[in-house]
Tab-separated table of C-alpha atoms in Angstrom:
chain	number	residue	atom	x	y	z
H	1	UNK	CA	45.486	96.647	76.493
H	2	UNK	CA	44.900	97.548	72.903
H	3	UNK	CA	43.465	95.373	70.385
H	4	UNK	CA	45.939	93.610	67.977
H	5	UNK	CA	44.340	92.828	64.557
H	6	UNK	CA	46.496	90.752	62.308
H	7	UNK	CA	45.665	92.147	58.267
H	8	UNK	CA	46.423	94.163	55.390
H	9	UNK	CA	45.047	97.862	54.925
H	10	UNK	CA	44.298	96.949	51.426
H	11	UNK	CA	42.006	93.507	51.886
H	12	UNK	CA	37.998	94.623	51.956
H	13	UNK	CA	38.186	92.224	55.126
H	14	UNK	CA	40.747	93.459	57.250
H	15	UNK	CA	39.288	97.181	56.275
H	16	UNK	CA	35.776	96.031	57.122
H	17	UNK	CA	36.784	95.347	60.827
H	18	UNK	CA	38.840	98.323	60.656
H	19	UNK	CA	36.387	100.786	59.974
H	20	UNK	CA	34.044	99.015	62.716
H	21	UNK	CA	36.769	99.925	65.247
H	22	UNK	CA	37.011	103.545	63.975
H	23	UNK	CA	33.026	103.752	64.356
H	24	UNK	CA	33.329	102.405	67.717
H	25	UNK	CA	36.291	104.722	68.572
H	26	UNK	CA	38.504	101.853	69.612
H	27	UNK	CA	41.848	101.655	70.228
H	28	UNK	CA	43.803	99.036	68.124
H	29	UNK	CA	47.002	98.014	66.508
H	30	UNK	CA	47.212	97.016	63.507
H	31	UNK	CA	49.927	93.969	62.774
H	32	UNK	CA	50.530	93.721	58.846
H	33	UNK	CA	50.452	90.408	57.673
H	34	UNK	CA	52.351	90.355	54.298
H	35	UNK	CA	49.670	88.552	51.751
H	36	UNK	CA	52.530	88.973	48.319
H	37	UNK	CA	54.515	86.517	50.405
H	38	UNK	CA	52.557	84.367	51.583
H	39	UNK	CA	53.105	84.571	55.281
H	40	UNK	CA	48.962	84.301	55.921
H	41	UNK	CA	49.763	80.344	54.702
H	42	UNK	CA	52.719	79.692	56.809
H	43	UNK	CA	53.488	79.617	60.390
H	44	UNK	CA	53.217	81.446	63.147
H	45	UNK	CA	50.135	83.045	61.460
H	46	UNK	CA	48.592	79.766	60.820
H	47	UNK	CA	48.424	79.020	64.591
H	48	UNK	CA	46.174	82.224	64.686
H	49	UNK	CA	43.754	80.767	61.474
H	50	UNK	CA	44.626	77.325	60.364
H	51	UNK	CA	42.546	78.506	57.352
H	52	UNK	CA	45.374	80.625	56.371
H	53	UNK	CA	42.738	83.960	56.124
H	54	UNK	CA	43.150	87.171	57.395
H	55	UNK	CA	42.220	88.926	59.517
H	56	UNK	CA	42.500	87.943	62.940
H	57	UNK	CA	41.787	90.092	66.443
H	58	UNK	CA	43.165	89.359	69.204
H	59	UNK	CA	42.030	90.917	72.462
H	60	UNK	CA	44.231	89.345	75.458
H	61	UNK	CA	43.670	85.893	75.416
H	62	UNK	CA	40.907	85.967	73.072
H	63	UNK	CA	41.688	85.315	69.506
H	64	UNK	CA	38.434	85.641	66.600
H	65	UNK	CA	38.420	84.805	63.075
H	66	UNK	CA	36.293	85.929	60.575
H	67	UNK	CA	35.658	89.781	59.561
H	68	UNK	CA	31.734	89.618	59.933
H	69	UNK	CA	31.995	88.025	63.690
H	70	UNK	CA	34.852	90.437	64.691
H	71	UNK	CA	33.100	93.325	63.877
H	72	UNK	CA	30.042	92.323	65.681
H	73	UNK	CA	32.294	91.506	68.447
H	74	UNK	CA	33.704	94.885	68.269
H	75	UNK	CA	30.357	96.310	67.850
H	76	UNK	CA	28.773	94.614	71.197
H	77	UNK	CA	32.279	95.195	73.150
H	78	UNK	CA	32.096	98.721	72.708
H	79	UNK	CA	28.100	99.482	72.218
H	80	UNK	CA	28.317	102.327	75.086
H	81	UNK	CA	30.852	103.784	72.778
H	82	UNK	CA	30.892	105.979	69.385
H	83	UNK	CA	28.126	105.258	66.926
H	84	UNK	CA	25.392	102.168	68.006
H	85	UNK	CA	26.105	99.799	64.745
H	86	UNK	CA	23.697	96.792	66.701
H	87	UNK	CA	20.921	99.124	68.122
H	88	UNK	CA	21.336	96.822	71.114
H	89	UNK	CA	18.495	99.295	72.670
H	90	UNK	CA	15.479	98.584	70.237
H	91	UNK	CA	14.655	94.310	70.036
H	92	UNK	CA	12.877	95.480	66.960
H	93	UNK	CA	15.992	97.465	65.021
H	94	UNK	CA	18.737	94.908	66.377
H	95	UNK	CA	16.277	92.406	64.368
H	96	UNK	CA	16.352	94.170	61.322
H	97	UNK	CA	20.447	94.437	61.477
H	98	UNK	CA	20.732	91.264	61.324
H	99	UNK	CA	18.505	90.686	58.477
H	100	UNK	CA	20.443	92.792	56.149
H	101	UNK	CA	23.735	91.556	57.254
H	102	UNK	CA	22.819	88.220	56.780
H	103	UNK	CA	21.518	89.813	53.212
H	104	UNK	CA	24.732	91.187	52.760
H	105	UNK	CA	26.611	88.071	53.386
H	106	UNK	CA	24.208	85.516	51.435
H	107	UNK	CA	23.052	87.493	48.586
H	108	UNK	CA	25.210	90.524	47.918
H	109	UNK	CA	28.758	89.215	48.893
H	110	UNK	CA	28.619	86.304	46.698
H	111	UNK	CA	27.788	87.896	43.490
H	112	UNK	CA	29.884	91.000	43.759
H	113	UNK	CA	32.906	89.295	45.202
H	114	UNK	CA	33.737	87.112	42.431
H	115	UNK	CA	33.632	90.238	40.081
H	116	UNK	CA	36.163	91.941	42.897
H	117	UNK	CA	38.319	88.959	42.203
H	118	UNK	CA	38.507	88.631	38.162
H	119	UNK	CA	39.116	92.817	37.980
H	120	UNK	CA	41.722	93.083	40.880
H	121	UNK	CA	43.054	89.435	41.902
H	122	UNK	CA	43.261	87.560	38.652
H	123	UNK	CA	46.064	90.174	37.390
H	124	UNK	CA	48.033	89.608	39.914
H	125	UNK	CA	48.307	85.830	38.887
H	126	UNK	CA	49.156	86.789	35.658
H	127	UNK	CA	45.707	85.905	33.971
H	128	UNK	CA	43.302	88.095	32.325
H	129	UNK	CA	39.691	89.015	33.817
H	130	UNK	CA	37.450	86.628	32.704
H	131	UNK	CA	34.510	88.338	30.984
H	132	UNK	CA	32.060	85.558	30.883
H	133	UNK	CA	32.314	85.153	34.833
H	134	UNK	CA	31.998	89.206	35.231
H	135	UNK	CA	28.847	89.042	32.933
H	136	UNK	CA	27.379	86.472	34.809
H	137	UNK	CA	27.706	87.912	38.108
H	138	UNK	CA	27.061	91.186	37.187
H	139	UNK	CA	23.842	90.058	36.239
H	140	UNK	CA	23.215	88.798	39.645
H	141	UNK	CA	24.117	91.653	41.251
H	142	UNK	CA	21.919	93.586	39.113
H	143	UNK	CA	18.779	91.887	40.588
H	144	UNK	CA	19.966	91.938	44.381
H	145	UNK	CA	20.564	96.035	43.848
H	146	UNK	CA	16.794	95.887	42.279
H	147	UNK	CA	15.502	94.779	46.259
H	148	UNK	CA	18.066	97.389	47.392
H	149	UNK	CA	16.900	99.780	45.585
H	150	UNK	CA	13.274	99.010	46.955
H	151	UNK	CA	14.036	98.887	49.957
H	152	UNK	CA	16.470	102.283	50.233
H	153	UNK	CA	13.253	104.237	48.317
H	154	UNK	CA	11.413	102.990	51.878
H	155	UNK	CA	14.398	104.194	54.545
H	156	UNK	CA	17.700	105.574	54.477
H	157	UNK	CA	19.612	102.860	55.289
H	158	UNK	CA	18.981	99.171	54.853
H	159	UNK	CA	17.903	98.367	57.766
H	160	UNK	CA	15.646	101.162	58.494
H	161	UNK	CA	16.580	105.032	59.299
H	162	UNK	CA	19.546	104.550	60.948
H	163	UNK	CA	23.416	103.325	60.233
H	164	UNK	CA	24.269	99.951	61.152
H	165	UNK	CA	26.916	96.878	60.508
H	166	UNK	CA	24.494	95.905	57.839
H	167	UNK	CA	25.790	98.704	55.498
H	168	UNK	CA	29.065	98.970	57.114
H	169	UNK	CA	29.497	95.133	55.852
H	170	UNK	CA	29.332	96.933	52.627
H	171	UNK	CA	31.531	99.185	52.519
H	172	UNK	CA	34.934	97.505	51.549
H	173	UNK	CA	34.024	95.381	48.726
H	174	UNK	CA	32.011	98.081	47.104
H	175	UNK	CA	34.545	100.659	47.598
H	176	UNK	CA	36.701	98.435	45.197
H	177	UNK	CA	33.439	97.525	42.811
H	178	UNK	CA	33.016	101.439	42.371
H	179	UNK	CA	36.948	101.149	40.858
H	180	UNK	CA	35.603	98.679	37.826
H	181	UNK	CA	33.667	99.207	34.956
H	182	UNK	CA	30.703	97.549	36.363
H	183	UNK	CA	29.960	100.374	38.587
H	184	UNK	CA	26.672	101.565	36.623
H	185	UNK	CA	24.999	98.861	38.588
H	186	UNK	CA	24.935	101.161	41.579
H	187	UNK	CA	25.009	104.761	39.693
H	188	UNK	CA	21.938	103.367	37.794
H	189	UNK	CA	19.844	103.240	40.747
H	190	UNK	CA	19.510	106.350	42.326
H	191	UNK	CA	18.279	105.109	46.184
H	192	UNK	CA	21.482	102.852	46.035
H	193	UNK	CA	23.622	105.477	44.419
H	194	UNK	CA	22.654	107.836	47.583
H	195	UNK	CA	23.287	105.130	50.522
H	196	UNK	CA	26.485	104.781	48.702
H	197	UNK	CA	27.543	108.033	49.129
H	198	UNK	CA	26.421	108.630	51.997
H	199	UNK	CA	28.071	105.429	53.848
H	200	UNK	CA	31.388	106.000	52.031
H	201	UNK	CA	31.238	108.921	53.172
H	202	UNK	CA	31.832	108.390	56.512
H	203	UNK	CA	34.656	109.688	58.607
H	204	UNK	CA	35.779	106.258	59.658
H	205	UNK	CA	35.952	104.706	56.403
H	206	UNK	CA	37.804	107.619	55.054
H	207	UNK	CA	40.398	106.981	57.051
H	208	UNK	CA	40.429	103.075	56.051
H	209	UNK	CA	39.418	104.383	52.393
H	210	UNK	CA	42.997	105.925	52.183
H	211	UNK	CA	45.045	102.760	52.440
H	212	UNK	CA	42.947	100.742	50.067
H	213	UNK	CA	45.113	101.043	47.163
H	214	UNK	CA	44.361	97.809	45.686
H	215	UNK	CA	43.504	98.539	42.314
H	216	UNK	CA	46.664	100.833	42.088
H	217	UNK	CA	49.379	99.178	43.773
H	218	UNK	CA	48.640	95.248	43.900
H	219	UNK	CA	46.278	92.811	46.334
């Protein structure tokens, strides 16, 4: 039986697990969940996530929240299969995975989402980007790429020389950051330029890549 996960092509979430699943050469269905009317807030999606949030994967009776613990679902489901994202093989390299994602998660994803928000989001409620709040954490971001940059002058990717969830976490909120006019942060730095293109790069976010048309055609 396939995997059902409930999303949008277009959210950086639902495309995060998405490309996981192309990495791990999974077979899934994807069931849109229509976000410009609301039906992630009302039932029967809300039975799935009482937090009203997509995505959701269901696989049989199992039902997961949460794009980060999906894909390392996925990712430990599948690790005979396509490329190792865990390096469930090396103690060591598993380790440093998780490092970085948690990275990812507690020091990149909070300053770059909120700029994600006031450039693509905050037009679509009829306000205009608020500057102040871009500045601010642009500025934040700024010193979190300065580690990255450290660290990707050390090894190719962040958690050493290999390709992992902790830059495919990456991938779908920077692919929209790269769309603003804050994207010097990253061409600036030439290590974290590089991993950049490299990761987007990838043949399974390509394929993902192509229906993220949020800055073009709405949320």
């Amino acid at each position: 039986m396939a995997l059902k996960l409930y999303g949008a092509a277009l959210s950086p979430c639902t495309s995060r697990v998405m490309t996981c699943l192309h990495e791990k050469e999974a077979d899934f269905e994807l069931v849109p969940v229509d976000l410009f009317v609301g039906e992630h807030k009302q039932l029967p999606f809300l039975a799935k996530n009482p937090f009203g949030q997509i995505p959701v994967l269901d696989d049989g009776d199992l039902s997961l929240l949460e794009s980060r613990a999906i894909s390392e679902y996925v990712a430990e489901k599948f690790k005979e299969t396509g490329n190792d994202l865990i390096r469930h093989q090396s103690f060591k390299e598993a380790a440093e995975v998780k490092v970085w994602m948690e990275v990812e998660s507690q020091h990149y994803h909070p300053e770059i989402s909120p700029i994600i928000f006031q450039f693509f989001a905050a037009p679509l409620q009829g306000k205009s980007p608020d500057q102040a709040i871009i500045d601010e954490n642009a500025a934040k971001l700024g010193k979190v790429l300065d580690a990255y940059e450290d660290k990707l002058g050390r090894t190719k990717y962040l958690a050493g020389d290999f390709y992992s969830l902790a830059d495919l976490f990456h991938l779908s909120f920077t692919y929209y950051f790269m769309k603003t006019p804050c994207a010097d942060l990253i061409n600036d730095r030439p290590h974290v330029k590089a991993w950049w293109e490299d990761i987007s790069s990838r043949p399974a976010f390509q394929k993902v890549a192509s229906a993220m048309n949020f800055g073009e055609n709405g949320n």
